[in-house]
Short mmCIF file of C-alpha atoms in Angstrom, two decimals:
data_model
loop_
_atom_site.label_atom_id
_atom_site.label_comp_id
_atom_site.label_asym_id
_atom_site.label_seq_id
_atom_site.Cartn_x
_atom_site.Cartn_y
_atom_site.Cartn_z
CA UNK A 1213 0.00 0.00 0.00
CA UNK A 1214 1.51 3.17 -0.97
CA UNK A 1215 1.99 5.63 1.58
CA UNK A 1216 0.69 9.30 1.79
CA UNK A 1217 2.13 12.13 0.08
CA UNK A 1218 2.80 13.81 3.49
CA UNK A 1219 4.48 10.70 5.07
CA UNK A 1220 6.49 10.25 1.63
CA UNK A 1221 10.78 11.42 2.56
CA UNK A 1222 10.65 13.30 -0.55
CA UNK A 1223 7.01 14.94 -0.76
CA UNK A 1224 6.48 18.17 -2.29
CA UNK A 1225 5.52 19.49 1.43
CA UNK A 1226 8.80 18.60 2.94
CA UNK A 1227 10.36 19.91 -0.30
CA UNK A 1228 8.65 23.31 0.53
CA UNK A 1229 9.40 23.16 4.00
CA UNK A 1230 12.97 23.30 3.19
CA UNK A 1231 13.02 25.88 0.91
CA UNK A 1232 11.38 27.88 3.14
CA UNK A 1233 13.99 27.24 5.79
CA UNK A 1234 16.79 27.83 3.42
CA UNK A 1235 15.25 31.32 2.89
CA UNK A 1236 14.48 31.79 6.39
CA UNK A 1237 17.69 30.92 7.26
CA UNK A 1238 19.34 33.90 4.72
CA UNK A 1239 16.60 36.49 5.79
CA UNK A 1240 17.47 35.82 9.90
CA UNK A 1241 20.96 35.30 9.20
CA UNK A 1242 21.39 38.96 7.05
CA UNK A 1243 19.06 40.27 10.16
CA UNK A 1244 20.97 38.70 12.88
CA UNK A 1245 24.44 40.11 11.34
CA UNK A 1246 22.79 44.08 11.66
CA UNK A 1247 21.98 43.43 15.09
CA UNK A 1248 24.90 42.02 15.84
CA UNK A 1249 26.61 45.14 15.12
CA UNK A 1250 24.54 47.06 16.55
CA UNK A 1251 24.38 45.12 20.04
CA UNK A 1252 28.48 44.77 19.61
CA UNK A 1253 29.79 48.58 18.16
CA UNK A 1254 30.64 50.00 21.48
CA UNK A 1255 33.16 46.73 21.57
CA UNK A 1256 33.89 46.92 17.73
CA UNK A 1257 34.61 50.57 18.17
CA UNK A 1258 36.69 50.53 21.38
CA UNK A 1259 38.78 47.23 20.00
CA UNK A 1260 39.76 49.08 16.85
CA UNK A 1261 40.82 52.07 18.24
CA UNK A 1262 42.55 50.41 20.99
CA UNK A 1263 44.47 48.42 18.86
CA UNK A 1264 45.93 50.94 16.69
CA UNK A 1265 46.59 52.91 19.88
CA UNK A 1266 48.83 50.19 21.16
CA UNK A 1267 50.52 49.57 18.40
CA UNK A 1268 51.73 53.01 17.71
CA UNK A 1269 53.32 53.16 21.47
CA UNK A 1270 54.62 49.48 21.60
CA UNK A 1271 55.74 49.46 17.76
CA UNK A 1272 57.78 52.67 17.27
CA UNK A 1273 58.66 51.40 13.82
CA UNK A 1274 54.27 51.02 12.78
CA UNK A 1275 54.21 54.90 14.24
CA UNK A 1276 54.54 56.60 10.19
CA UNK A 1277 51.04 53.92 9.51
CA UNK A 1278 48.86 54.47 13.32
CA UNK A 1279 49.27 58.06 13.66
CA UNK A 1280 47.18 59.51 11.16
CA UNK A 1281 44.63 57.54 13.08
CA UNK A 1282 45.47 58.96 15.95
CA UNK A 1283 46.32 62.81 15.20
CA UNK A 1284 46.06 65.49 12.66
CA UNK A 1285 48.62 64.74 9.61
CA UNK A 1286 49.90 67.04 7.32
CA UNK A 1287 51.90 69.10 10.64
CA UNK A 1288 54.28 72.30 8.87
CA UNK A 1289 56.35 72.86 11.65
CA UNK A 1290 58.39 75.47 9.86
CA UNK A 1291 54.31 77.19 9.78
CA UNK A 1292 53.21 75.64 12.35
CA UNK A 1293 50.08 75.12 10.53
CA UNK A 1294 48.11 72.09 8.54
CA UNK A 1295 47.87 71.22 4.76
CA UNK A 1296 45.66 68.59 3.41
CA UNK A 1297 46.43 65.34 2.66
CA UNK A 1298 45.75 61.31 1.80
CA UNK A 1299 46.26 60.90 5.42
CA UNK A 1300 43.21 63.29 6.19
CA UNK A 1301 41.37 59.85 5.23
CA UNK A 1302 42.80 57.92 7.81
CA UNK A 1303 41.92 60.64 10.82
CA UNK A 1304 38.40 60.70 9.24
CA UNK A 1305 37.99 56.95 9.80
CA UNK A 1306 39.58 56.70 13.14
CA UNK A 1307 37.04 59.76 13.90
CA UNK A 1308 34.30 57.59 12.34
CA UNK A 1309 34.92 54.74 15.05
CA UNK A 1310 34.86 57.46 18.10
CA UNK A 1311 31.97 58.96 17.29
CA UNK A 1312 30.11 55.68 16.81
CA UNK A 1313 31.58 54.24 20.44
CA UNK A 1314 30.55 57.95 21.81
CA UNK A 1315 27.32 57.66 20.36
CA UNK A 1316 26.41 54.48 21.58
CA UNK A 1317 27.80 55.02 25.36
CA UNK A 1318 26.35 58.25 25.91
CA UNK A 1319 22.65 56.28 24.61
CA UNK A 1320 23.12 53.50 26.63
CA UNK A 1321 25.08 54.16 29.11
CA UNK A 1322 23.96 57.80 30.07
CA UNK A 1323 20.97 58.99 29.16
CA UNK A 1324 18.64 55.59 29.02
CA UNK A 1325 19.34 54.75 32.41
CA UNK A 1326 18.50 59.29 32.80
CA UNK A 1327 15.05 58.66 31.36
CA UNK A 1328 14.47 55.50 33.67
CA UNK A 1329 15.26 57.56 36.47
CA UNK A 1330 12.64 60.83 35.08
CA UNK A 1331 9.94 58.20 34.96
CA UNK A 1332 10.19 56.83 31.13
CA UNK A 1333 10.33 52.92 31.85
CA UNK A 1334 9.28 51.81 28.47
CA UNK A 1335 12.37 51.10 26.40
CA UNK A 1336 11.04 53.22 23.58
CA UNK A 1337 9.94 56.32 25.23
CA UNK A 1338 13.72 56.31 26.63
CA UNK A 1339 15.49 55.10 23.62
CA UNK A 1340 14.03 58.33 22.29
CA UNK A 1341 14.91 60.81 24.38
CA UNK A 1342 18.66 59.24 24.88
CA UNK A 1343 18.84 59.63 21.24
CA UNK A 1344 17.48 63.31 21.44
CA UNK A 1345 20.10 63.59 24.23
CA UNK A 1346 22.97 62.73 21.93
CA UNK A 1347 21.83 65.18 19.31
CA UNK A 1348 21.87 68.10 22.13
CA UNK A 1349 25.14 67.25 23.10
CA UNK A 1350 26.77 66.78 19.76
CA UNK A 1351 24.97 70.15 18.36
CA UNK A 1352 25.37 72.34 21.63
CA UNK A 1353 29.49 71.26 21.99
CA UNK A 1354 29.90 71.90 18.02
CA UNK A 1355 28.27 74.41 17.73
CA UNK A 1356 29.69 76.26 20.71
CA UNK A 1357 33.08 75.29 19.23
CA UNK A 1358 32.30 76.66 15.47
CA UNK A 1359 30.92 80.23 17.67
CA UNK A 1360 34.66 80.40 19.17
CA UNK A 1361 36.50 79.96 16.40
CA UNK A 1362 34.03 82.23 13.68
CA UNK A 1363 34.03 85.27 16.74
CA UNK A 1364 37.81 85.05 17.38
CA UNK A 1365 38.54 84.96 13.22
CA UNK A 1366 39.21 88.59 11.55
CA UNK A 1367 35.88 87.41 9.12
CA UNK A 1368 33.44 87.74 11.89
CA UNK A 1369 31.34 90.61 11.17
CA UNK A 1370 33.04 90.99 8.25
CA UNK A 1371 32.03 88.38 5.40
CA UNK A 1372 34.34 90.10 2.79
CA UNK A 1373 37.15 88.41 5.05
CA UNK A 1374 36.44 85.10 4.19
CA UNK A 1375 37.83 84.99 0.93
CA UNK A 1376 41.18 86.85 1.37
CA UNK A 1377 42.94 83.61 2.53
CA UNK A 1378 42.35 81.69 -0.49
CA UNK A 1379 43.60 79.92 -2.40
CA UNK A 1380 46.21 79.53 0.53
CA UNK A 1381 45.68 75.82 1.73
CA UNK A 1382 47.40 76.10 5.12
CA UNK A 1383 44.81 75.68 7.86
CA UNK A 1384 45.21 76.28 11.88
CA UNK A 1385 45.17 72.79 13.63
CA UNK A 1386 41.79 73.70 15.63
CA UNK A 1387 40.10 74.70 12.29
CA UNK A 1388 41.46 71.49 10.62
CA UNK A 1389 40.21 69.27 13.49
CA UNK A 1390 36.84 71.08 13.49
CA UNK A 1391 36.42 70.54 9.26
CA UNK A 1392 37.73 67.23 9.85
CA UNK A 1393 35.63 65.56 12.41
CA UNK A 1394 32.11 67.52 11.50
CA UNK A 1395 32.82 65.24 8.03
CA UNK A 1396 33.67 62.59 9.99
CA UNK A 1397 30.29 62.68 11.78
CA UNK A 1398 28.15 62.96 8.56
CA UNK A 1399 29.84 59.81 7.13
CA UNK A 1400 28.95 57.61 10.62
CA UNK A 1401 25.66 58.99 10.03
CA UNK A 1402 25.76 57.03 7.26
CA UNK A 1403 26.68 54.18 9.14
CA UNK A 1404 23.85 54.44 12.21
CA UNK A 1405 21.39 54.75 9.89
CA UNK A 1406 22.05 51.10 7.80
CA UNK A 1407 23.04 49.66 10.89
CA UNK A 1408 19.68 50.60 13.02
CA UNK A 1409 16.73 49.27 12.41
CA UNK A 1410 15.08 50.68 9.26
CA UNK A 1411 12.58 53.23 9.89
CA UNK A 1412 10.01 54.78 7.30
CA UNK A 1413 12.60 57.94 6.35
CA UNK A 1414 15.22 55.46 5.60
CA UNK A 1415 16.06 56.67 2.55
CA UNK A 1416 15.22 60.01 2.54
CA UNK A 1417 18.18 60.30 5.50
CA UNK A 1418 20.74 58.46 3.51
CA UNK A 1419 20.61 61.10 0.42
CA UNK A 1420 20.65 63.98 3.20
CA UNK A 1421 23.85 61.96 4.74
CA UNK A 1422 25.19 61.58 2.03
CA UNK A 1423 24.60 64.97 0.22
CA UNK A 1424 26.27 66.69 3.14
CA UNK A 1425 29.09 64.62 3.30
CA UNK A 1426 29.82 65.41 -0.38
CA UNK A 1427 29.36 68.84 0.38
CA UNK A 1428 31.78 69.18 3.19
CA UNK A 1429 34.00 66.75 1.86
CA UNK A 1430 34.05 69.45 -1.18
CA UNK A 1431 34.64 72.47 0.59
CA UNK A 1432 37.26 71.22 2.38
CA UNK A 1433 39.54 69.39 -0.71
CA UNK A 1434 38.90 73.66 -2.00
CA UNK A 1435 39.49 74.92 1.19
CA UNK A 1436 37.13 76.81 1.97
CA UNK A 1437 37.41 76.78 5.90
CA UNK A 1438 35.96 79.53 6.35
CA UNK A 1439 32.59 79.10 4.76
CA UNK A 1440 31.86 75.68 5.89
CA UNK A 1441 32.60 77.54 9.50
CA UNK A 1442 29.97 80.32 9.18
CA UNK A 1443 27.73 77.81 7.36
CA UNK A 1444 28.25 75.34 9.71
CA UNK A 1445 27.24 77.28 13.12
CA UNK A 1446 24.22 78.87 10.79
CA UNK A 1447 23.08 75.47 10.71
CA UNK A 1448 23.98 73.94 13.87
CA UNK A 1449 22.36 76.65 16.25
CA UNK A 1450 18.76 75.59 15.17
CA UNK A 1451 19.48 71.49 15.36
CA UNK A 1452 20.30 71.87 19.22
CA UNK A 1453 17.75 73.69 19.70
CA UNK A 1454 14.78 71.17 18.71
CA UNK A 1455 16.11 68.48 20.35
CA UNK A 1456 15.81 70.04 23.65
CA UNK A 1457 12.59 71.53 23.30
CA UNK A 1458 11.29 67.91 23.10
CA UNK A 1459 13.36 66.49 26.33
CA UNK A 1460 11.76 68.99 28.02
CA UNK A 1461 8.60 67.55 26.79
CA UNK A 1462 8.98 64.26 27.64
CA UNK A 1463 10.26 64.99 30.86
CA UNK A 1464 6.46 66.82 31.34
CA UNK A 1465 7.88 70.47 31.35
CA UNK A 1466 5.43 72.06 29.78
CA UNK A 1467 6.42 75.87 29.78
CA UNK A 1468 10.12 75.28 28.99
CA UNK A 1469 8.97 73.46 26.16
CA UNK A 1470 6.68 76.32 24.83
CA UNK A 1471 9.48 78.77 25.69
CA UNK A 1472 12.44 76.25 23.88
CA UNK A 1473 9.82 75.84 20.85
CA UNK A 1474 9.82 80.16 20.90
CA UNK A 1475 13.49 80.37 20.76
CA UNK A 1476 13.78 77.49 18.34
CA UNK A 1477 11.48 79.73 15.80
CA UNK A 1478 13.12 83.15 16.50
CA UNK A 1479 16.41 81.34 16.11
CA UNK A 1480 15.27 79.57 12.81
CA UNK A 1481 14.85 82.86 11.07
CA UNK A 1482 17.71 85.18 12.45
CA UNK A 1483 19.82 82.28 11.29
CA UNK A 1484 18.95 80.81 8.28
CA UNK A 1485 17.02 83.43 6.72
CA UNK A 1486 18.69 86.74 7.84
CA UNK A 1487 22.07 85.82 8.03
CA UNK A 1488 22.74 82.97 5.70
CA UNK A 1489 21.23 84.98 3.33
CA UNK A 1490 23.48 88.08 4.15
CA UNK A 1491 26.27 85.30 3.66
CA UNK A 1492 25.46 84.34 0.18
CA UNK A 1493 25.07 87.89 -0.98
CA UNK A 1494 28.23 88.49 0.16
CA UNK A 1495 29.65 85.20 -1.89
CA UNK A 1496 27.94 87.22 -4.66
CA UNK A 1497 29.22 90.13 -4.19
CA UNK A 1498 32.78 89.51 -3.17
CA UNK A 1499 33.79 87.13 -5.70
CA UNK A 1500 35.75 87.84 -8.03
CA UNK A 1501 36.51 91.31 -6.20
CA UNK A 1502 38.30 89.60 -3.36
CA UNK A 1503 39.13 86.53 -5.11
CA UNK A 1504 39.72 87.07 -8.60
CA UNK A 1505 38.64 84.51 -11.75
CA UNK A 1506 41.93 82.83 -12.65
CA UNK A 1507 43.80 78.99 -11.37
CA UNK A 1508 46.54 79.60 -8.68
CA UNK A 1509 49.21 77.36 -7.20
CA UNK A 1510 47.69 75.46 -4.12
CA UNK A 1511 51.63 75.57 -2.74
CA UNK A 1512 52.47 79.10 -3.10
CA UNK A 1513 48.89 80.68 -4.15
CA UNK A 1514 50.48 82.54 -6.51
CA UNK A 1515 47.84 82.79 -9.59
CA UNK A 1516 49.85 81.07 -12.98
CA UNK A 1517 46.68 81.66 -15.27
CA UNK A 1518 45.01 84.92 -15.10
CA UNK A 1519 42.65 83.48 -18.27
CA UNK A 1520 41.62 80.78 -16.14
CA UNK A 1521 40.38 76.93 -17.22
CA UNK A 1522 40.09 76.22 -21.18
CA UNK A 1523 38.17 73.60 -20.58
CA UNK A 1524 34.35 73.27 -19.01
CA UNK A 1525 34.60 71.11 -16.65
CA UNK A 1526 37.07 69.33 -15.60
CA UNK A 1527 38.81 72.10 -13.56
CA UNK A 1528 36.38 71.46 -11.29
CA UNK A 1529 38.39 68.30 -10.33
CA UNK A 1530 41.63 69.39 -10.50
CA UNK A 1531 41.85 69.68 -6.39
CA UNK A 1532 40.55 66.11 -5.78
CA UNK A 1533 42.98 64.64 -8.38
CA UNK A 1534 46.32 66.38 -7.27
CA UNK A 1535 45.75 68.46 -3.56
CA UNK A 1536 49.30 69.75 -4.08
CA UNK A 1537 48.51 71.02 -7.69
CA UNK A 1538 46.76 73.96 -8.99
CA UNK A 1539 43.28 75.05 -8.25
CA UNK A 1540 41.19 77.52 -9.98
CA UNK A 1541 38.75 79.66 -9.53
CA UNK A 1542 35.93 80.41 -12.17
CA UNK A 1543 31.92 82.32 -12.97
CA UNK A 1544 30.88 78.28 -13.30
CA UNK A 1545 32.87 77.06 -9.75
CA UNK A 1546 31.14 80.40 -7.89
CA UNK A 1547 27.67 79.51 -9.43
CA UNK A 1548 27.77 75.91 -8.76
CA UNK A 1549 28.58 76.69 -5.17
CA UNK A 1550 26.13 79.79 -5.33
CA UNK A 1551 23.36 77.27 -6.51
CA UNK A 1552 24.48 74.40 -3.70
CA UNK A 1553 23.78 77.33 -1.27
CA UNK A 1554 20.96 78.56 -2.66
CA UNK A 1555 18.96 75.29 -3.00
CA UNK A 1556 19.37 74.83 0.90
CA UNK A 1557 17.76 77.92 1.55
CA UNK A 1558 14.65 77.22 -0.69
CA UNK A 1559 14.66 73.79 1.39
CA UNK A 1560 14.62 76.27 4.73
CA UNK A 1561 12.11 78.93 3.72
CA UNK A 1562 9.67 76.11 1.85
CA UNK A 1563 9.89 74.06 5.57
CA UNK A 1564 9.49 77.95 7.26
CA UNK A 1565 6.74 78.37 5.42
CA UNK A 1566 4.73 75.03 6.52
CA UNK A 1567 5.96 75.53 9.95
CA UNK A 1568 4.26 79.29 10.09
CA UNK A 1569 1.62 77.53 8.15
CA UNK A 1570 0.32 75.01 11.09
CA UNK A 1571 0.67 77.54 13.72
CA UNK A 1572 -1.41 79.99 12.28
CA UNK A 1573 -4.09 77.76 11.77
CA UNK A 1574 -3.53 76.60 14.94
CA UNK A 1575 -4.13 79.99 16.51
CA UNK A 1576 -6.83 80.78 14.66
CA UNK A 1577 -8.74 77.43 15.56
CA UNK A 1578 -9.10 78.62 19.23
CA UNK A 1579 -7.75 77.03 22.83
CA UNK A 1580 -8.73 73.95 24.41
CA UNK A 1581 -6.60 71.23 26.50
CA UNK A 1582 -4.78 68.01 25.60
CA UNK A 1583 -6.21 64.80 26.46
CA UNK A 1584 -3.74 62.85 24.75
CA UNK A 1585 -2.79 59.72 26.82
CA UNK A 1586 0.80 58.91 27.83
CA UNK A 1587 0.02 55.21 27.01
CA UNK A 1588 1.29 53.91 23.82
CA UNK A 1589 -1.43 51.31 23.60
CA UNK A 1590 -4.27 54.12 24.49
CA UNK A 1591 -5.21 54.26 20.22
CA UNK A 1592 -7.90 57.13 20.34
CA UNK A 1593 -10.71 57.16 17.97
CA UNK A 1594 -10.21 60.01 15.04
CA UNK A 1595 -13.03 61.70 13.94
CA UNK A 1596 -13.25 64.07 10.50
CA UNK A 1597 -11.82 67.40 12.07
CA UNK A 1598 -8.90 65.53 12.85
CA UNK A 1599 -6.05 67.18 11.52
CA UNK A 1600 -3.47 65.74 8.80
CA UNK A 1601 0.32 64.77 8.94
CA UNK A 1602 3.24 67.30 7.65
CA UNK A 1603 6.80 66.35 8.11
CA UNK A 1604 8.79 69.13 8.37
CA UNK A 1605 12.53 67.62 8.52
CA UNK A 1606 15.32 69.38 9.19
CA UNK A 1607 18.54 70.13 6.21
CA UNK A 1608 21.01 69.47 8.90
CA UNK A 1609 20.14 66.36 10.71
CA UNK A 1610 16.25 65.34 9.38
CA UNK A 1611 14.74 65.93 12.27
CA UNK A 1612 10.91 65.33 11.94
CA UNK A 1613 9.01 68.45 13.51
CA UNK A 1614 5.42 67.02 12.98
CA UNK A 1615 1.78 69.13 12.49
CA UNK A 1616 -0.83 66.93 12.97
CA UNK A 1617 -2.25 64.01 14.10
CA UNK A 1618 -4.41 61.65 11.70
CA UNK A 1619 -3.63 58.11 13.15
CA UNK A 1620 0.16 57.50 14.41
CA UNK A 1621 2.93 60.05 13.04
CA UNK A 1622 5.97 58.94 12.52
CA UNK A 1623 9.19 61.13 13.78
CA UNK A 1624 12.36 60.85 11.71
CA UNK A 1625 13.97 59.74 14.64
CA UNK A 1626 11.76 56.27 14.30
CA UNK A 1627 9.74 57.45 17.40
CA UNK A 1628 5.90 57.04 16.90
CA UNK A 1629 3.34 59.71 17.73
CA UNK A 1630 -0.50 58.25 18.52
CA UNK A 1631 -3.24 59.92 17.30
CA UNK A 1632 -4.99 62.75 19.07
CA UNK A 1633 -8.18 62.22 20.72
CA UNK A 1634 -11.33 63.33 19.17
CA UNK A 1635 -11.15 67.07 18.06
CA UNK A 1636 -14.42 68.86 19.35
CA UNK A 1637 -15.67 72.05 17.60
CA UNK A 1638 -17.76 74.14 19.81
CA UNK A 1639 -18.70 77.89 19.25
CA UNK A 1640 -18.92 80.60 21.84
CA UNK A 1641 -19.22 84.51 21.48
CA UNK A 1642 -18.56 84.12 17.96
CA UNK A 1643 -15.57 82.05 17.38
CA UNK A 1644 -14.43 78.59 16.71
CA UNK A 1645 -12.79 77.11 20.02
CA UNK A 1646 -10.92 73.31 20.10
CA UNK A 1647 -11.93 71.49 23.53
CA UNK A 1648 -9.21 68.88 23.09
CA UNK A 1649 -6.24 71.10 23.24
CA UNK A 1650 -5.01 74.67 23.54
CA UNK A 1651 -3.42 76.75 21.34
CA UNK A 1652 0.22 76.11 23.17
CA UNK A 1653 0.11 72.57 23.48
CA UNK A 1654 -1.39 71.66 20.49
CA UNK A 1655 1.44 73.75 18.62
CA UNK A 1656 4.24 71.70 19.91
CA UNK A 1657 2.19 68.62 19.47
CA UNK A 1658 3.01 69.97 15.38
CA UNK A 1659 6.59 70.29 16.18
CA UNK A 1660 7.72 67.34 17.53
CA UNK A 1661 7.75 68.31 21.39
CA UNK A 1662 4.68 66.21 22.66
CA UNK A 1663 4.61 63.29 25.25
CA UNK A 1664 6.65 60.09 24.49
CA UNK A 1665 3.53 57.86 22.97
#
C-alpha cells in the first residue's frame, strides 16, 4: 500500500518546508548580522581604536602607519600650521569609530538609564529621548566650538574676510580638526542609519547623509574653511535647539517646552534666513573682487593663469585629483557653489513656510486642553476634524518636527506619535474654540515636542 504524500521522505511538502527554511535561514541570518553590530559597536569601536593605539606606542617602527589615526597629519612645523592630505582619510575613519563608540555610550550608558530615572520605563519612550540627548550634546558642543572659532577669526562681522585667505591651503590645527571631524560625523551617520533598524525615512536620511558629506568633503579638498565655519554654526544653532525643546517635553515640562519651541522659531529665522542669506550675498558680491577669476598654485597661491580653465569642466576636479597642484577659480565654480547654497535655503524657507503655516491655523482654531494619553497602547478614535500629517525635517540632521495628528505620526527619529483624541468644535461669542487642546500645546504637538507615545 503506498503511503501518503505527506508521510512520503521526498514529498512536495517537505520539499517546501525546506526551501522555506533555506530562505528563512538567509533572511534571519542577514538580520541577525545588523543586530549584531549594533548590540556589539561599542566593543567593535573601542577594539579598533585600541588596537591601533597600542601599536603606535609598543611598535615605534608602525608609528609613520597608526598616527594619522590617531592625530592630525599634514603638521608644517616650519608654519606651524596644517595642509591637506591622503592621510586626512585615515583621521576621518579613526574619527568615524569614536563617534560611533561615543554615540552608543552616551545612549546607553547615560541617558537611558536618565530617562528611567525621570519616569520613562518603556524602552522606547527612553530610547528616544537618549537619542534626542545625543543630538543636544553633539549640536550644543559643536556648535559652541564653530561660535569660538568664527568670533575670534578677523571674518566675523566681516564676510568680505572670508575669501582673502584663499587659495592659501594652510589651515590652523583647531580649524582642521573642526572641518575634519564635522565630516567625519556625517559619514557615521551614514553608518547608524544602515546599521539601526530601518525606519520609514530610511532613505530620505541616507541622500541627506550623504549629500552633506559630499558637500563638506568638497569644501574642504577647496578649502574653503571659512565658509563651511559660518555655514556650519548657521546650521547647527537651530538642530540643538529642537532636540531640547522635546526632552523637556517628555520629561512633562510644559512651559520650557513652549518657551524652547519660541526660541527654536526666532532662532530659525535670524539664522537661516537673515544671516545665511546676508552670507550668500556676500559670496555674490565679493567674488571675483576679493578673489579674482583665474587657477593659482595650491603651494604658493600665486595665480599662474590669469585666463583661467580652457576647458568646461574638468577644472572642477583638478583639487581632488592632485591636492598639491593647482586650483582655480571660475563664474561656473562660484555659481555651482552659489546654486548648492541657494537650494538649501529654498529647502529652509519652503519648511518655514509650513511651519508658520500650522501655527497659524492653529491659533486661529481657538484654545482647548490636551487629552492625549501617555500610554502607547491608548489608540484614540479620530473623527473628521482631525487634523493631517506634515513632516517638516530638518537640512542638517532630518529631524521630523510634525503638524498633525491623523492616526500614528511617525518622527524621523523612528519614534511614533498616537493619534490625538477626538477634536471637538464648539462655538462661543462668535468664534471657533478646540476642547481637546489649547493653542500652546497643540502647537508643539506639530513640532515634535509632545509626550513620548
Amino acid at each position: 500500500m503506498a503511503k501518503p504524500l505527506s508521510s512520503q521522505p521526498n514529498s512536495v511538502t517537505e520539499v517546501n518546508a525546506c526551501v522555506s527554511t533555506i530562505e528563512g535561514r538567509r533572511a534571519k541570518g542577514d538580520t541577525t548580522f545588523r543586530q549584531w553590530v549594533l548590540q556589539n559597536q561599542i566593543g567593535v569601536c573601542v577594539t579598533i581604536l585600541t588596537m591601533i593605539f597600542a601599536l603606535h606606542n609598543l611598535y615605534p617602527s608602525l608609528r609613520p602607519y597608526t598616527s594619522p589615526f590617531l592625530q592630525l597629519p599634514h603638521y608644517q612645523p616650519e608654519k606651524g600650521t596644517y595642509v591637506q592630505g591622503w592621510d586626512d582619510i585615515y583621521f576621518a575613519m579613526g574619527a568615524i569609530l569614536a563617534f560611533t563608540a561615543v554615540r552608543a555610550i552616551a545612549i546607553e550608558w547615560i541617558f537611558q538609564p536618565i530617562a528611567r530615572q525621570w519616569g520613562l520605563k518603556k524602552q522606547k519612550a527612553s530610547l528616544r529621548f537618549a537619542e534626542q540627548g545625543w543630538i543636544l550634546v553633539y549640536y550644543g558642543g559643536y556648535w559652541t566650538y564653530g561660535m569660538f572659532l568664527w568670533y575670534n577669526s578677523k571674518y566675523w562681522n566681516n564676510f568680505r574676510e572670508i575669501w582673502t585667505d584663499w587659495p592659501s591651503r594652510d589651515i590652523h590645527g583647531v580649524l582642521k580638526w573642526y572641518c575634519l571631524t564635522q565630516l567625519s560625523f556625517w559619514l557615521q551617520q551614514i553608518l547608524v542609519i544602515n546599521i539601526e533598524e530601518r525606519r520609514k525615512d530610511h532613505y530620505q536620511m541616507l541622500v541627506h547623509h550623504i549629500v552633506t558629506s559630499t558637500l563638506l568633503g568638497s569644501a574642504y579638498v577647496y578649502g574653503f574653511y571659512n565658509v563651511a565655519n559660518v555655514v556650519l554654526c548657521i546650521m547647527d544653532i537651530v538642530d540643538f535647539m529642537l532636540p531640547t525643546a522635546k526632552m523637556l517635553k517628555y520629561l512633562g515640562y510644559e512651559r520650557a517646552c513652549t518657551v524652547g519651541f519660541i526660541v527654536f522659531l526666532v532662532t530659525w529665522v535670524i539664522s537661516r534666513h537673515v544671516v545665511y542669506n546676508l552670507l550668500w550675498w556676500s559670496i555674490y558680491k565679493n567674488v571675483p573682487d576679493v578673489m579674482p577669476y583665474g587657477c593659482y598654485s595650491a603651494t604658493t597661491t600665486e595665480m599662474i593663469d590669469p585666463n583661467g580653465p580652457i576647458d568646461n569642466w574638468s577644472h572642477l576636479l583638478h583639487p581632488f585629483q592632485e591636492i598639491g597642484g593647482r586650483i582655480c577659480m571660475s563664474p561656473r565654480i562660484k555659481w555651482v557653489f552659489l546654486s548648492f547654497l541657494l537650494f538649501l535655503q529654498v529647502l529652509a524657507l519652503i519648511w518655514f513656510t509650513m511651519i508658520l503655516r500650522v501655527a497659524v491655523k492653529v491659533l486661529k482654531s481657538g484654545s482647548a486642553e490636551d487629552s492625549r494619553s501617555d500610554d502607547e497602547e491608548d489608540e484614540p478614535v479620530e473623527t473628521e476634524e482631525s487634523a493631517t500629517i506634515n513632516s517638516i525635517t530638518d537640512s542638517t540632521n532630518g529631524t521630523a518636527v510634525v503638524s498633525g495628528s491623523s492616526g500614528s505620526a511617525k518622527l524621523a527619529n523612528g519614534s511614533s506619535v498616537q493619534g490625538h483624541h477626538p477634536v471637538r468644535i464648539r462655538t462661543g461669542r462668535g468664534r471657533v474654540t478646540l476642547s481637546d487642546q489649547n493653542d500652546r500645546k497643540a502647537l508643539l504637538g506639530r513640532i515634535g515636542c509632545d509626550k513620548p507615545t
